[in-house]
């Protein structure tokens, strides 16, 4: 069991982006915090595709990699009243974008209202670390009024309504199935046959092999051609095209976690495609691939209010963390784990490291 350190050092180990599209472990200063922030001693950190993509494709040199963390609060800003030193928390940050803010380090920092407290005796550090980037993306994609705008838990939809989650065994997909199910929706999903049981255990009502050439017509049949909400967690031209073919007549909405594909959009002009980019929930300006994204206060407010619900969801066992694949070796082994994911070997599990 990890213990909280009694003193905060001046420097820490962190995985930092290099000019040659790699990341290396370096000693850098422990970050200072603002009045509304926390300093967290990381115990476990989880891996997402965005981590290797930020190193390989974005390459903001000298920035700390990693988004998902869980750990002990070791310092609080003077305006923080909701959280105390010693509390166990988990959260999400925009790795690969800041020199003093990222998860793949011995310490990370976060706004006090953008973490959730881990209830004692519930989930492990590793479990809690899985509930960051992907969990937040599922929350925003499903419930934000400007995304799918589904009925938000603890409320439930009053009549039978279907939602299609493409990629049910992806990290985002696993959380989306659970959250939509909790809100009373009927969930149809696609995955490979080896993950059928996993998706069923999370609350999926109908599951199909994504490689089945008849999959779109089967989804139309099981939903009785009533589908108006689709969440694509894979987001290629192929997946968005298939998603478009499952919609019922009339207006619909497709939420994607990668940029929308124009060739998919032309199939159904009455279906709106909207891109979820979860960094907007952090409430900060940022630049990605040369595009400026201004701070989105409404996205931050929505996430803050939802995160207040998470401890109770965890305590009651209503939301299960992603299945954990613990990767031995801590910070020094993260490059190996990123390579494994980049090669497409990761499925139905969340790679997590102990710090």
mmCIF file of C-alpha atoms in Angstrom:
data_model
loop_
_atom_site.group_PDB
_atom_site.id
_atom_site.type_symbol
_atom_site.label_atom_id
_atom_site.label_comp_id
_atom_site.label_asym_id
_atom_site.label_seq_id
_atom_site.Cartn_x
_atom_site.Cartn_y
_atom_site.Cartn_z
ATOM 1 C CA UNK A 1 0.000 0.000 0.000
ATOM 2 C CA UNK A 2 1.411 3.376 -0.975
ATOM 3 C CA UNK A 3 1.779 5.934 1.762
ATOM 4 C CA UNK A 4 1.699 9.706 1.631
ATOM 5 C CA UNK A 5 5.067 11.396 1.919
ATOM 6 C CA UNK A 6 5.450 13.759 4.862
ATOM 7 C CA UNK A 7 7.495 16.349 2.972
ATOM 8 C CA UNK A 8 7.331 17.654 -0.584
ATOM 9 C CA UNK A 9 10.635 17.582 -2.479
ATOM 10 C CA UNK A 10 11.891 20.368 -4.741
ATOM 11 C CA UNK A 11 12.210 18.145 -7.814
ATOM 12 C CA UNK A 12 10.396 15.111 -9.220
ATOM 13 C CA UNK A 13 10.693 12.497 -11.940
ATOM 14 C CA UNK A 14 8.451 13.165 -14.943
ATOM 15 C CA UNK A 15 8.031 11.808 -18.478
ATOM 16 C CA UNK A 16 8.730 14.773 -20.746
ATOM 17 C CA UNK A 17 8.236 15.218 -24.500
ATOM 18 C CA UNK A 18 11.426 15.516 -26.590
ATOM 19 C CA UNK A 19 12.054 17.192 -29.960
ATOM 20 C CA UNK A 20 12.530 13.861 -31.739
ATOM 21 C CA UNK A 21 8.934 12.711 -31.013
ATOM 22 C CA UNK A 22 9.916 10.632 -27.998
ATOM 23 C CA UNK A 23 9.495 11.122 -24.261
ATOM 24 C CA UNK A 24 12.179 10.700 -21.622
ATOM 25 C CA UNK A 25 12.232 10.533 -17.838
ATOM 26 C CA UNK A 26 13.718 13.721 -16.413
ATOM 27 C CA UNK A 27 14.113 15.534 -13.124
ATOM 28 C CA UNK A 28 12.055 18.729 -13.146
ATOM 29 C CA UNK A 29 10.714 21.079 -10.449
ATOM 30 C CA UNK A 30 7.650 19.997 -8.475
ATOM 31 C CA UNK A 31 4.939 22.367 -9.746
ATOM 32 C CA UNK A 32 3.681 25.313 -7.717
ATOM 33 C CA UNK A 33 -0.095 25.654 -7.343
ATOM 34 C CA UNK A 34 -2.603 28.487 -7.603
ATOM 35 C CA UNK A 35 -4.995 29.432 -4.810
ATOM 36 C CA UNK A 36 -7.786 27.199 -6.178
ATOM 37 C CA UNK A 37 -5.566 24.190 -6.943
ATOM 38 C CA UNK A 38 -4.255 21.013 -5.346
ATOM 39 C CA UNK A 39 -0.887 19.295 -5.468
ATOM 40 C CA UNK A 40 -1.293 15.531 -5.708
ATOM 41 C CA UNK A 41 1.279 12.848 -4.960
ATOM 42 C CA UNK A 42 0.470 10.411 -7.744
ATOM 43 C CA UNK A 43 0.030 6.765 -6.779
ATOM 44 C CA UNK A 44 -1.347 5.379 -10.062
ATOM 45 C CA UNK A 45 -1.612 6.792 -13.578
ATOM 46 C CA UNK A 46 -3.533 5.395 -16.545
ATOM 47 C CA UNK A 47 -2.848 5.401 -20.271
ATOM 48 C CA UNK A 48 -4.889 6.757 -23.186
ATOM 49 C CA UNK A 49 -4.289 6.900 -26.951
ATOM 50 C CA UNK A 50 -3.986 10.672 -26.646
ATOM 51 C CA UNK A 51 -0.755 10.169 -24.651
ATOM 52 C CA UNK A 52 1.283 8.639 -27.469
ATOM 53 C CA UNK A 53 -0.495 10.847 -30.018
ATOM 54 C CA UNK A 54 0.618 13.984 -28.170
ATOM 55 C CA UNK A 55 4.218 12.764 -28.221
ATOM 56 C CA UNK A 56 4.160 11.515 -31.813
ATOM 57 C CA UNK A 57 1.864 13.965 -33.602
ATOM 58 C CA UNK A 58 1.639 17.136 -31.519
ATOM 59 C CA UNK A 59 5.111 17.168 -29.911
ATOM 60 C CA UNK A 60 5.013 20.130 -27.536
ATOM 61 C CA UNK A 61 8.648 19.932 -26.446
ATOM 62 C CA UNK A 62 9.433 19.905 -22.687
ATOM 63 C CA UNK A 63 5.821 19.247 -21.660
ATOM 64 C CA UNK A 64 4.753 16.551 -19.178
ATOM 65 C CA UNK A 65 2.945 13.602 -20.763
ATOM 66 C CA UNK A 66 -0.095 11.845 -19.293
ATOM 67 C CA UNK A 67 -3.717 12.672 -18.444
ATOM 68 C CA UNK A 68 -5.154 10.295 -15.817
ATOM 69 C CA UNK A 69 -4.034 10.150 -12.194
ATOM 70 C CA UNK A 70 -5.022 9.088 -8.696
ATOM 71 C CA UNK A 71 -3.206 9.940 -5.507
ATOM 72 C CA UNK A 72 -2.979 11.763 -2.195
ATOM 73 C CA UNK A 73 -3.578 15.500 -1.824
ATOM 74 C CA UNK A 74 -0.371 16.835 -0.267
ATOM 75 C CA UNK A 75 -0.965 20.585 -0.576
ATOM 76 C CA UNK A 76 -3.996 22.843 -1.099
ATOM 77 C CA UNK A 77 -4.328 26.424 -2.304
ATOM 78 C CA UNK A 78 -5.542 29.005 0.206
ATOM 79 C CA UNK A 79 -9.011 29.234 -1.411
ATOM 80 C CA UNK A 80 -9.679 25.475 -1.324
ATOM 81 C CA UNK A 81 -12.321 24.436 1.232
ATOM 82 C CA UNK A 82 -13.837 21.263 -0.257
ATOM 83 C CA UNK A 83 -10.721 19.070 -0.045
ATOM 84 C CA UNK A 84 -8.108 18.537 2.641
ATOM 85 C CA UNK A 85 -4.499 17.396 2.724
ATOM 86 C CA UNK A 86 -4.512 13.600 2.946
ATOM 87 C CA UNK A 87 -7.674 13.107 0.867
ATOM 88 C CA UNK A 88 -7.539 10.497 -1.892
ATOM 89 C CA UNK A 89 -8.549 11.909 -5.272
ATOM 90 C CA UNK A 90 -8.567 11.070 -8.969
ATOM 91 C CA UNK A 91 -8.710 13.338 -11.967
ATOM 92 C CA UNK A 92 -7.717 14.290 -15.481
ATOM 93 C CA UNK A 93 -5.375 16.846 -16.994
ATOM 94 C CA UNK A 94 -4.191 17.795 -20.475
ATOM 95 C CA UNK A 95 -0.953 15.889 -20.763
ATOM 96 C CA UNK A 96 1.549 16.914 -23.418
ATOM 97 C CA UNK A 97 0.529 20.568 -23.260
ATOM 98 C CA UNK A 98 2.195 22.111 -20.188
ATOM 99 C CA UNK A 99 5.650 22.125 -18.632
ATOM 100 C CA UNK A 100 4.198 21.990 -15.105
ATOM 101 C CA UNK A 101 0.942 20.033 -15.560
ATOM 102 C CA UNK A 102 0.694 16.346 -16.498
ATOM 103 C CA UNK A 103 -0.012 12.932 -14.995
ATOM 104 C CA UNK A 104 3.147 10.980 -15.819
ATOM 105 C CA UNK A 105 5.088 12.416 -12.923
ATOM 106 C CA UNK A 106 5.563 11.884 -9.213
ATOM 107 C CA UNK A 107 3.347 14.913 -8.544
ATOM 108 C CA UNK A 108 0.554 16.545 -10.517
ATOM 109 C CA UNK A 109 -1.703 19.527 -9.941
ATOM 110 C CA UNK A 110 -5.371 20.153 -10.605
ATOM 111 C CA UNK A 111 -8.180 22.569 -9.855
ATOM 112 C CA UNK A 112 -9.887 21.465 -6.650
ATOM 113 C CA UNK A 113 -13.329 21.226 -8.303
ATOM 114 C CA UNK A 114 -12.024 19.091 -11.180
ATOM 115 C CA UNK A 115 -11.115 16.015 -9.145
ATOM 116 C CA UNK A 116 -13.348 13.524 -7.328
ATOM 117 C CA UNK A 117 -12.748 12.082 -3.895
ATOM 118 C CA UNK A 118 -12.182 8.323 -3.777
ATOM 119 C CA UNK A 119 -14.463 6.903 -1.051
ATOM 120 C CA UNK A 120 -12.624 4.751 1.485
ATOM 121 C CA UNK A 121 -12.988 1.020 1.026
ATOM 122 C CA UNK A 122 -14.260 1.190 -2.556
ATOM 123 C CA UNK A 123 -11.924 1.087 -5.542
ATOM 124 C CA UNK A 124 -8.161 0.661 -5.774
ATOM 125 C CA UNK A 125 -5.771 3.395 -6.832
ATOM 126 C CA UNK A 126 -5.444 1.657 -10.201
ATOM 127 C CA UNK A 127 -9.218 1.462 -10.634
ATOM 128 C CA UNK A 128 -9.653 5.135 -9.798
ATOM 129 C CA UNK A 129 -6.954 6.146 -12.289
ATOM 130 C CA UNK A 130 -8.964 4.555 -15.133
ATOM 131 C CA UNK A 131 -11.807 7.028 -14.518
ATOM 132 C CA UNK A 132 -10.214 10.057 -16.148
ATOM 133 C CA UNK A 133 -10.009 10.974 -19.828
ATOM 134 C CA UNK A 134 -12.324 8.229 -21.126
ATOM 135 C CA UNK A 135 -14.839 8.557 -18.278
ATOM 136 C CA UNK A 136 -15.038 12.325 -18.695
ATOM 137 C CA UNK A 137 -15.416 11.925 -22.463
ATOM 138 C CA UNK A 138 -18.358 9.563 -21.983
ATOM 139 C CA UNK A 139 -19.965 11.987 -19.514
ATOM 140 C CA UNK A 140 -19.606 14.974 -21.817
ATOM 141 C CA UNK A 141 -20.590 13.105 -24.971
ATOM 142 C CA UNK A 142 -23.751 11.617 -23.486
ATOM 143 C CA UNK A 143 -25.077 14.247 -21.120
ATOM 144 C CA UNK A 144 -23.816 17.700 -22.081
ATOM 145 C CA UNK A 145 -26.804 19.661 -23.465
ATOM 146 C CA UNK A 146 -24.787 20.620 -26.567
ATOM 147 C CA UNK A 147 -23.667 17.029 -27.275
ATOM 148 C CA UNK A 148 -26.164 14.126 -27.207
ATOM 149 C CA UNK A 149 -28.070 15.830 -24.397
ATOM 150 C CA UNK A 150 -29.414 12.582 -22.912
ATOM 151 C CA UNK A 151 -31.372 12.530 -19.677
ATOM 152 C CA UNK A 152 -28.653 12.802 -17.030
ATOM 153 C CA UNK A 153 -28.330 10.447 -14.091
ATOM 154 C CA UNK A 154 -29.682 10.167 -11.430
ATOM 155 C CA UNK A 155 -32.740 10.935 -13.615
ATOM 156 C CA UNK A 156 -33.976 8.293 -16.070
ATOM 157 C CA UNK A 157 -35.501 8.522 -19.518
ATOM 158 C CA UNK A 158 -39.254 7.939 -19.280
ATOM 159 C CA UNK A 159 -39.896 5.870 -22.420
ATOM 160 C CA UNK A 160 -37.928 3.259 -24.341
ATOM 161 C CA UNK A 161 -35.121 4.951 -26.242
ATOM 162 C CA UNK A 162 -32.107 3.391 -27.899
ATOM 163 C CA UNK A 163 -28.552 4.641 -28.143
ATOM 164 C CA UNK A 164 -25.844 3.018 -30.258
ATOM 165 C CA UNK A 165 -22.316 3.014 -28.798
ATOM 166 C CA UNK A 166 -19.813 2.061 -31.515
ATOM 167 C CA UNK A 167 -16.793 0.394 -29.889
ATOM 168 C CA UNK A 168 -18.258 -0.919 -26.653
ATOM 169 C CA UNK A 169 -14.981 -2.389 -25.404
ATOM 170 C CA UNK A 170 -12.993 0.807 -25.930
ATOM 171 C CA UNK A 171 -12.274 2.726 -22.748
ATOM 172 C CA UNK A 172 -14.808 5.438 -23.627
ATOM 173 C CA UNK A 173 -17.270 2.805 -24.848
ATOM 174 C CA UNK A 174 -17.189 0.854 -21.587
ATOM 175 C CA UNK A 175 -18.086 3.963 -19.616
ATOM 176 C CA UNK A 176 -20.669 5.135 -22.170
ATOM 177 C CA UNK A 177 -22.534 1.802 -21.986
ATOM 178 C CA UNK A 178 -22.718 1.994 -18.192
ATOM 179 C CA UNK A 179 -23.780 5.629 -18.002
ATOM 180 C CA UNK A 180 -26.443 5.342 -20.716
ATOM 181 C CA UNK A 181 -27.773 2.179 -19.053
ATOM 182 C CA UNK A 182 -27.942 3.948 -15.676
ATOM 183 C CA UNK A 183 -29.971 6.716 -17.331
ATOM 184 C CA UNK A 184 -32.501 4.132 -18.484
ATOM 185 C CA UNK A 185 -31.567 3.908 -22.164
ATOM 186 C CA UNK A 186 -31.499 0.711 -24.211
ATOM 187 C CA UNK A 187 -27.920 0.283 -25.416
ATOM 188 C CA UNK A 188 -26.803 -1.428 -28.607
ATOM 189 C CA UNK A 189 -23.075 -1.740 -29.184
ATOM 190 C CA UNK A 190 -20.451 -3.247 -31.470
ATOM 191 C CA UNK A 191 -17.255 -4.977 -30.453
ATOM 192 C CA UNK A 192 -15.288 -8.137 -31.236
ATOM 193 C CA UNK A 193 -16.895 -11.408 -30.046
ATOM 194 C CA UNK A 194 -14.274 -11.892 -27.315
ATOM 195 C CA UNK A 195 -15.661 -8.777 -25.587
ATOM 196 C CA UNK A 196 -19.388 -9.608 -25.867
ATOM 197 C CA UNK A 197 -19.611 -10.805 -22.251
ATOM 198 C CA UNK A 198 -17.755 -7.726 -21.015
ATOM 199 C CA UNK A 199 -20.171 -5.365 -22.767
ATOM 200 C CA UNK A 200 -23.168 -7.341 -21.530
ATOM 201 C CA UNK A 201 -21.887 -7.108 -17.950
ATOM 202 C CA UNK A 202 -21.723 -3.316 -18.303
ATOM 203 C CA UNK A 203 -25.370 -3.032 -19.344
ATOM 204 C CA UNK A 204 -25.497 -3.426 -23.129
ATOM 205 C CA UNK A 205 -28.874 -4.779 -24.310
ATOM 206 C CA UNK A 206 -27.776 -5.858 -27.800
ATOM 207 C CA UNK A 207 -24.232 -6.591 -28.988
ATOM 208 C CA UNK A 208 -22.987 -7.223 -32.519
ATOM 209 C CA UNK A 209 -19.670 -8.096 -34.118
ATOM 210 C CA UNK A 210 -18.341 -4.902 -35.689
ATOM 211 C CA UNK A 211 -16.962 -6.974 -38.595
ATOM 212 C CA UNK A 212 -20.372 -8.457 -39.462
ATOM 213 C CA UNK A 213 -21.251 -7.159 -42.968
ATOM 214 C CA UNK A 214 -24.928 -7.038 -41.922
ATOM 215 C CA UNK A 215 -24.288 -5.127 -38.703
ATOM 216 C CA UNK A 216 -26.035 -1.889 -39.704
ATOM 217 C CA UNK A 217 -29.229 -3.677 -40.752
ATOM 218 C CA UNK A 218 -29.150 -5.779 -37.572
ATOM 219 C CA UNK A 219 -28.900 -2.623 -35.478
ATOM 220 C CA UNK A 220 -31.831 -1.116 -37.368
ATOM 221 C CA UNK A 221 -33.826 -4.282 -36.691
ATOM 222 C CA UNK A 222 -33.108 -4.546 -32.963
ATOM 223 C CA UNK A 223 -33.834 -0.840 -32.421
ATOM 224 C CA UNK A 224 -36.995 -1.093 -34.572
ATOM 225 C CA UNK A 225 -35.533 1.717 -36.694
ATOM 226 C CA UNK A 226 -35.925 4.272 -33.885
ATOM 227 C CA UNK A 227 -32.283 5.267 -33.451
ATOM 228 C CA UNK A 228 -31.528 9.001 -33.180
ATOM 229 C CA UNK A 229 -28.481 8.983 -30.849
ATOM 230 C CA UNK A 230 -25.109 7.437 -31.721
ATOM 231 C CA UNK A 231 -21.766 7.712 -29.903
ATOM 232 C CA UNK A 232 -18.798 6.617 -32.046
ATOM 233 C CA UNK A 233 -15.814 5.950 -29.765
ATOM 234 C CA UNK A 234 -13.517 4.716 -32.572
ATOM 235 C CA UNK A 235 -14.063 7.375 -35.239
ATOM 236 C CA UNK A 236 -12.667 6.389 -38.610
ATOM 237 C CA UNK A 237 -14.387 7.092 -41.917
ATOM 238 C CA UNK A 238 -15.556 3.472 -41.868
ATOM 239 C CA UNK A 239 -17.089 3.672 -38.387
ATOM 240 C CA UNK A 240 -18.766 7.025 -39.000
ATOM 241 C CA UNK A 241 -20.163 5.748 -42.293
ATOM 242 C CA UNK A 242 -21.584 2.662 -40.602
ATOM 243 C CA UNK A 243 -23.035 4.820 -37.828
ATOM 244 C CA UNK A 244 -24.833 6.983 -40.382
ATOM 245 C CA UNK A 245 -26.496 3.888 -41.849
ATOM 246 C CA UNK A 246 -28.076 2.932 -38.495
ATOM 247 C CA UNK A 247 -30.078 6.134 -37.938
ATOM 248 C CA UNK A 248 -33.856 6.167 -38.152
ATOM 249 C CA UNK A 249 -35.565 8.613 -40.529
ATOM 250 C CA UNK A 250 -35.598 12.176 -39.238
ATOM 251 C CA UNK A 251 -33.030 14.311 -37.391
ATOM 252 C CA UNK A 252 -30.315 12.570 -35.424
ATOM 253 C CA UNK A 253 -27.029 13.274 -33.675
ATOM 254 C CA UNK A 254 -23.690 11.485 -33.955
ATOM 255 C CA UNK A 255 -21.037 12.270 -31.355
ATOM 256 C CA UNK A 256 -17.436 11.505 -32.331
ATOM 257 C CA UNK A 257 -14.182 11.721 -30.365
ATOM 258 C CA UNK A 258 -12.043 12.372 -33.449
ATOM 259 C CA UNK A 259 -12.708 14.970 -36.173
ATOM 260 C CA UNK A 260 -15.907 14.379 -38.189
ATOM 261 C CA UNK A 261 -15.466 12.856 -41.648
ATOM 262 C CA UNK A 262 -17.099 14.943 -44.423
ATOM 263 C CA UNK A 263 -17.614 11.821 -46.558
ATOM 264 C CA UNK A 264 -19.749 10.364 -43.753
ATOM 265 C CA UNK A 265 -21.735 13.556 -43.274
ATOM 266 C CA UNK A 266 -22.965 13.602 -46.886
ATOM 267 C CA UNK A 267 -24.806 10.315 -46.283
ATOM 268 C CA UNK A 268 -27.304 12.023 -43.973
ATOM 269 C CA UNK A 269 -27.534 15.793 -44.001
ATOM 270 C CA UNK A 270 -30.244 15.666 -41.323
ATOM 271 C CA UNK A 271 -27.861 13.971 -38.862
ATOM 272 C CA UNK A 272 -25.631 16.371 -36.971
ATOM 273 C CA UNK A 273 -22.053 15.235 -36.281
ATOM 274 C CA UNK A 274 -20.479 16.858 -33.221
ATOM 275 C CA UNK A 275 -16.908 16.434 -32.033
ATOM 276 C CA UNK A 276 -16.229 15.927 -28.311
ATOM 277 C CA UNK A 277 -12.760 17.125 -27.298
ATOM 278 C CA UNK A 278 -12.663 16.567 -23.560
ATOM 279 C CA UNK A 279 -9.899 19.088 -22.897
ATOM 280 C CA UNK A 280 -12.606 21.765 -23.177
ATOM 281 C CA UNK A 281 -13.967 20.554 -19.814
ATOM 282 C CA UNK A 282 -10.810 21.850 -18.124
ATOM 283 C CA UNK A 283 -11.852 25.431 -18.836
ATOM 284 C CA UNK A 284 -8.550 26.606 -20.363
ATOM 285 C CA UNK A 285 -7.579 27.936 -23.783
ATOM 286 C CA UNK A 286 -5.421 25.557 -25.782
ATOM 287 C CA UNK A 287 -4.008 25.065 -29.277
ATOM 288 C CA UNK A 288 -4.142 21.695 -31.042
ATOM 289 C CA UNK A 289 -2.800 21.092 -34.566
ATOM 290 C CA UNK A 290 -2.654 24.827 -35.117
ATOM 291 C CA UNK A 291 -6.280 25.431 -34.138
ATOM 292 C CA UNK A 292 -7.057 27.703 -31.189
ATOM 293 C CA UNK A 293 -9.701 26.420 -28.766
ATOM 294 C CA UNK A 294 -10.943 29.148 -26.429
ATOM 295 C CA UNK A 295 -11.885 28.282 -22.870
ATOM 296 C CA UNK A 296 -15.388 26.791 -22.716
ATOM 297 C CA UNK A 297 -16.848 27.784 -19.320
ATOM 298 C CA UNK A 298 -20.088 25.880 -19.965
ATOM 299 C CA UNK A 299 -18.147 22.638 -20.534
ATOM 300 C CA UNK A 300 -16.211 23.147 -17.301
ATOM 301 C CA UNK A 301 -19.370 23.922 -15.295
ATOM 302 C CA UNK A 302 -21.075 20.782 -16.603
ATOM 303 C CA UNK A 303 -18.125 18.580 -15.641
ATOM 304 C CA UNK A 304 -17.746 20.156 -12.200
ATOM 305 C CA UNK A 305 -21.376 19.454 -11.342
ATOM 306 C CA UNK A 306 -21.165 15.871 -12.648
ATOM 307 C CA UNK A 307 -17.968 15.077 -10.745
ATOM 308 C CA UNK A 308 -19.817 15.796 -7.500
ATOM 309 C CA UNK A 309 -21.953 12.712 -8.256
ATOM 310 C CA UNK A 310 -19.045 10.358 -8.873
ATOM 311 C CA UNK A 311 -18.111 9.366 -5.284
ATOM 312 C CA UNK A 312 -21.667 8.120 -4.671
ATOM 313 C CA UNK A 313 -21.733 6.254 -8.004
ATOM 314 C CA UNK A 314 -18.479 4.532 -7.056
ATOM 315 C CA UNK A 315 -19.552 3.833 -3.470
ATOM 316 C CA UNK A 316 -22.793 2.187 -4.632
ATOM 317 C CA UNK A 317 -20.973 0.185 -7.317
ATOM 318 C CA UNK A 318 -23.077 1.783 -10.072
ATOM 319 C CA UNK A 319 -20.072 2.631 -12.254
ATOM 320 C CA UNK A 320 -17.345 0.051 -12.730
ATOM 321 C CA UNK A 321 -13.807 1.155 -13.588
ATOM 322 C CA UNK A 322 -12.211 -0.181 -16.756
ATOM 323 C CA UNK A 323 -10.569 -3.609 -16.343
ATOM 324 C CA UNK A 324 -6.972 -2.878 -15.352
ATOM 325 C CA UNK A 325 -3.847 -4.167 -17.063
ATOM 326 C CA UNK A 326 -1.150 -3.280 -14.521
ATOM 327 C CA UNK A 327 2.085 -2.564 -16.368
ATOM 328 C CA UNK A 328 5.074 -3.179 -14.128
ATOM 329 C CA UNK A 329 7.954 -0.743 -13.872
ATOM 330 C CA UNK A 330 6.340 2.579 -13.033
ATOM 331 C CA UNK A 331 7.274 5.773 -14.848
ATOM 332 C CA UNK A 332 10.337 4.166 -16.419
ATOM 333 C CA UNK A 333 8.197 1.621 -18.282
ATOM 334 C CA UNK A 334 5.561 3.969 -19.727
ATOM 335 C CA UNK A 335 7.268 4.225 -23.106
ATOM 336 C CA UNK A 336 6.934 0.445 -23.467
ATOM 337 C CA UNK A 337 3.227 0.620 -22.643
ATOM 338 C CA UNK A 338 2.673 3.463 -25.107
ATOM 339 C CA UNK A 339 4.366 1.440 -27.841
ATOM 340 C CA UNK A 340 2.139 -1.551 -27.037
ATOM 341 C CA UNK A 341 -0.964 0.630 -27.414
ATOM 342 C CA UNK A 342 0.309 2.342 -30.568
ATOM 343 C CA UNK A 343 0.757 -1.100 -32.142
ATOM 344 C CA UNK A 344 -2.941 -1.822 -31.542
ATOM 345 C CA UNK A 345 -2.419 -4.561 -28.961
ATOM 346 C CA UNK A 346 -4.551 -3.017 -26.210
ATOM 347 C CA UNK A 347 -8.232 -4.098 -26.097
ATOM 348 C CA UNK A 348 -10.854 -4.222 -23.362
ATOM 349 C CA UNK A 349 -8.346 -3.195 -20.683
ATOM 350 C CA UNK A 350 -6.824 0.007 -19.337
ATOM 351 C CA UNK A 351 -3.045 0.103 -18.971
ATOM 352 C CA UNK A 352 -2.169 1.484 -15.540
ATOM 353 C CA UNK A 353 1.157 2.146 -13.793
ATOM 354 C CA UNK A 354 2.024 2.440 -10.111
ATOM 355 C CA UNK A 355 4.251 5.409 -9.357
#
